[in-house]
Amino acid sequence: MPTALIFGASGGIGRALVERLAADGWTVGAVSRHPGDLAGLTDHRYEADVTDAFAVSQAVYAAAQELPPVDLWIYAAGDILASPVAEMEPAAWARILGANLTGAYLTTQQSLPLLAERAHLILLGAYSERLQLPGMSAYAAAKAGLEAFAAALAKEQRKHRVTVVRPGAVATPLWEKVPLRLPRTALAPAELAQRVLDAYHAGVTGTLDL
Ligand SMILES: NC(=O)c1ccc[n+]([C@@H]2O[C@H](COP(=O)([O-])OP(=O)(O)OC[C@H]3O[C@@H](n4cnc5c(N)ncnc54)[C@H](OP(=O)(O)O)[C@@H]3O)[C@@H](O)[C@H]2O)c1
C-alpha cells in the first residue's frame, strides 16, 4: 500500500485525510502541533509547528526513519483571521502568512528527500481571488502566494505532480475564527478528503477547485 505524509493533520480537513487514508490501508505519517490527538489513527505521529524550521526538520527526520518513500504528500495546515489592515498587528499578519505560506515552503523543502519517484504534492489553497474582501488581506495574500509558490515548485520538481486544491466551504473549526456563517452547501471534511484522494488517483495537477 502507498504512503502519505500530512502536515496540519489535526485540523478538520487534515484529520479527515488521515482517517480516510488509514481506513484504506495506507501508511500515514501525520504532523501536528499536538500529535497526541491522532492516537489510534496512525502510529506515525510527529510534532511540529510548520513555521519553526528546526521543528519541521526534526519531524521530517523522524518520519524518514519510519516511513517508506512518500507517494502522497499533503499540506493541510492553515489559519485565518478577519482584520482590517489598519488594525492588524504585525504578529497576526506573520501568523497567517506563516501557517498558509511560509509553512508550505518549509515543509516542502524538508520533505523533498522523502518523496517517492513519482510523488504527488497536494497543498490546500482557497479561492484566493474571491477572498479579496475587507478584513481578509492576510489570508487572501497568503493563499494567492501559495498558488504562485506551487506553480514555480511544479516547474522545478518535474518528476513529481503538484496540485493546489481549492475547496469552497468545508465544515471545520476554521470557520469559528471568522465572523462568517458556514454556507449550507459546505462539504463535510470526509467528503473533501475523498475528493482529494480521487484527485490523487486521477493524477490531477495544477489547480483543482472543489
Ligand atoms: N474549511 C474550509 O472551508 C476551507 C476552505 C478553503 C480552504 N481551506 C484550507 O484548508 C486547510 C485546512 O483547513 P481546515 O478547514 O481543516 O482548518 P482547521 O480545522 O482550522 O485546521 C487547520 C490546521 O492547521 C494547523 N495549523 C495552523 N497553524 C499551524 C502552525 N503554525 N503549525 C502547525 N499547524 C498549524 C492547526 O493546528 P492546531 O490544531 O494546532 O491549531 C489546525 O490543525 C487550510 O489551509 C485552509 O485555509 C479550508
GROMACS .gro file of N, CA, C and O in nm, residues 5 7 32 55 62 71 75 78 92 94 97 108 124-125 132 140 147 158 185 192 195 199 207-208:
model
   96
    5LEU      N    1   0.220   1.149   0.376
    5LEU     CA    2   0.269   1.234   0.484
    5LEU      C    3   0.185   1.361   0.482
    5LEU      O    4   0.176   1.430   0.380
    7PHE      N    5   0.078   1.725   0.673
    7PHE     CA    6   0.102   1.836   0.767
    7PHE      C    7  -0.031   1.905   0.795
    7PHE      O    8  -0.114   1.919   0.707
   32SER      N    9   0.162   1.739   1.336
   32SER     CA   10   0.067   1.829   1.401
   32SER      C   11   0.138   1.898   1.518
   32SER      O   12   0.240   1.850   1.566
   55ALA      N   13   1.192   2.265   1.407
   55ALA     CA   14   1.091   2.163   1.444
   55ALA      C   15   1.047   2.083   1.321
   55ALA      O   16   1.029   1.961   1.328
   62ALA      N   17   1.245   1.238   1.178
   62ALA     CA   18   1.182   1.124   1.247
   62ALA      C   19   1.095   1.043   1.150
   62ALA      O   20   1.097   0.919   1.151
   71ASP      N   21   0.439   0.864  -0.125
   71ASP     CA   22   0.369   0.874  -0.254
   71ASP      C   23   0.279   0.997  -0.260
   71ASP      O   24   0.262   1.058  -0.366
   75TYR      N   25  -0.019   1.924   0.232
   75TYR     CA   26  -0.008   2.038   0.325
   75TYR      C   27  -0.149   2.087   0.356
   75TYR      O   28  -0.214   2.153   0.273
   78GLY      N   29  -0.321   2.552   0.807
   78GLY     CA   30  -0.367   2.683   0.765
   78GLY      C   31  -0.431   2.757   0.881
   78GLY      O   32  -0.467   2.696   0.982
   92ALA      N   33  -0.004   3.914   1.397
   92ALA     CA   34  -0.118   3.845   1.335
   92ALA      C   35  -0.092   3.821   1.187
   92ALA      O   36  -0.119   3.713   1.135
   94ALA      N   37   0.199   3.789   1.051
   94ALA     CA   38   0.302   3.684   1.042
   94ALA      C   39   0.242   3.546   1.068
   94ALA      O   40   0.281   3.447   1.005
   97LEU      N   41   0.043   3.446   0.741
   97LEU     CA   42   0.137   3.415   0.632
   97LEU      C   43   0.219   3.291   0.666
   97LEU      O   44   0.251   3.210   0.578
  108THR      N   45   0.769   2.165   0.254
  108THR     CA   46   0.802   2.110   0.121
  108THR      C   47   0.952   2.088   0.110
  108THR      O   48   0.999   1.979   0.073
  124LEU      N   49  -0.335   2.262   0.028
  124LEU     CA   50  -0.471   2.314   0.045
  124LEU      C   51  -0.469   2.465   0.029
  124LEU      O   52  -0.413   2.537   0.113
  125GLY      N   53  -0.527   2.511  -0.079
  125GLY     CA   54  -0.540   2.654  -0.104
  125GLY      C   55  -0.683   2.699  -0.082
  125GLY      O   56  -0.758   2.637  -0.006
  132GLN      N   57  -1.054   3.849  -0.181
  132GLN     CA   58  -1.001   3.986  -0.175
  132GLN      C   59  -1.110   4.078  -0.121
  132GLN      O   60  -1.166   4.163  -0.190
  140ALA      N   61  -0.601   3.620   0.210
  140ALA     CA   62  -0.606   3.623   0.064
  140ALA      C   63  -0.466   3.632   0.005
  140ALA      O   64  -0.435   3.564  -0.094
  147GLU      N   65  -0.044   2.970  -0.432
  147GLU     CA   66  -0.063   2.926  -0.571
  147GLU      C   67   0.063   2.957  -0.654
  147GLU      O   68   0.106   2.874  -0.735
  158ARG      N   69   0.982   1.841  -1.175
  158ARG     CA   70   0.905   1.786  -1.288
  158ARG      C   71   0.880   1.637  -1.275
  158ARG      O   72   0.793   1.583  -1.341
  185THR      N   73  -2.413   2.478   0.179
  185THR     CA   74  -2.355   2.387   0.079
  185THR      C   75  -2.219   2.332   0.123
  185THR      O   76  -2.155   2.259   0.047
  192LEU      N   77  -1.459   1.601   0.149
  192LEU     CA   78  -1.344   1.670   0.087
  192LEU      C   79  -1.224   1.575   0.080
  192LEU      O   80  -1.154   1.569  -0.022
  195ARG      N   81  -1.255   1.349  -0.207
  195ARG     CA   82  -1.230   1.417  -0.335
  195ARG      C   83  -1.081   1.441  -0.358
  195ARG      O   84  -1.033   1.437  -0.471
  199ALA      N   85  -0.853   1.296  -0.660
  199ALA     CA   86  -0.761   1.377  -0.741
  199ALA      C   87  -0.624   1.310  -0.750
  199ALA      O   88  -0.558   1.313  -0.855
  207THR      N   89  -0.422   2.349  -1.060
  207THR     CA   90  -0.518   2.397  -0.959
  207THR      C   91  -0.647   2.318  -0.973
  207THR      O   92  -0.696   2.298  -1.084
  208LEU      N   93  -0.698   2.272  -0.862
  208LEU     CA   94  -0.823   2.195  -0.864
  208LEU      C   95  -0.923   2.261  -0.771
  208LEU      O   96  -0.905   2.266  -0.648
   0.00000   0.00000   0.00000
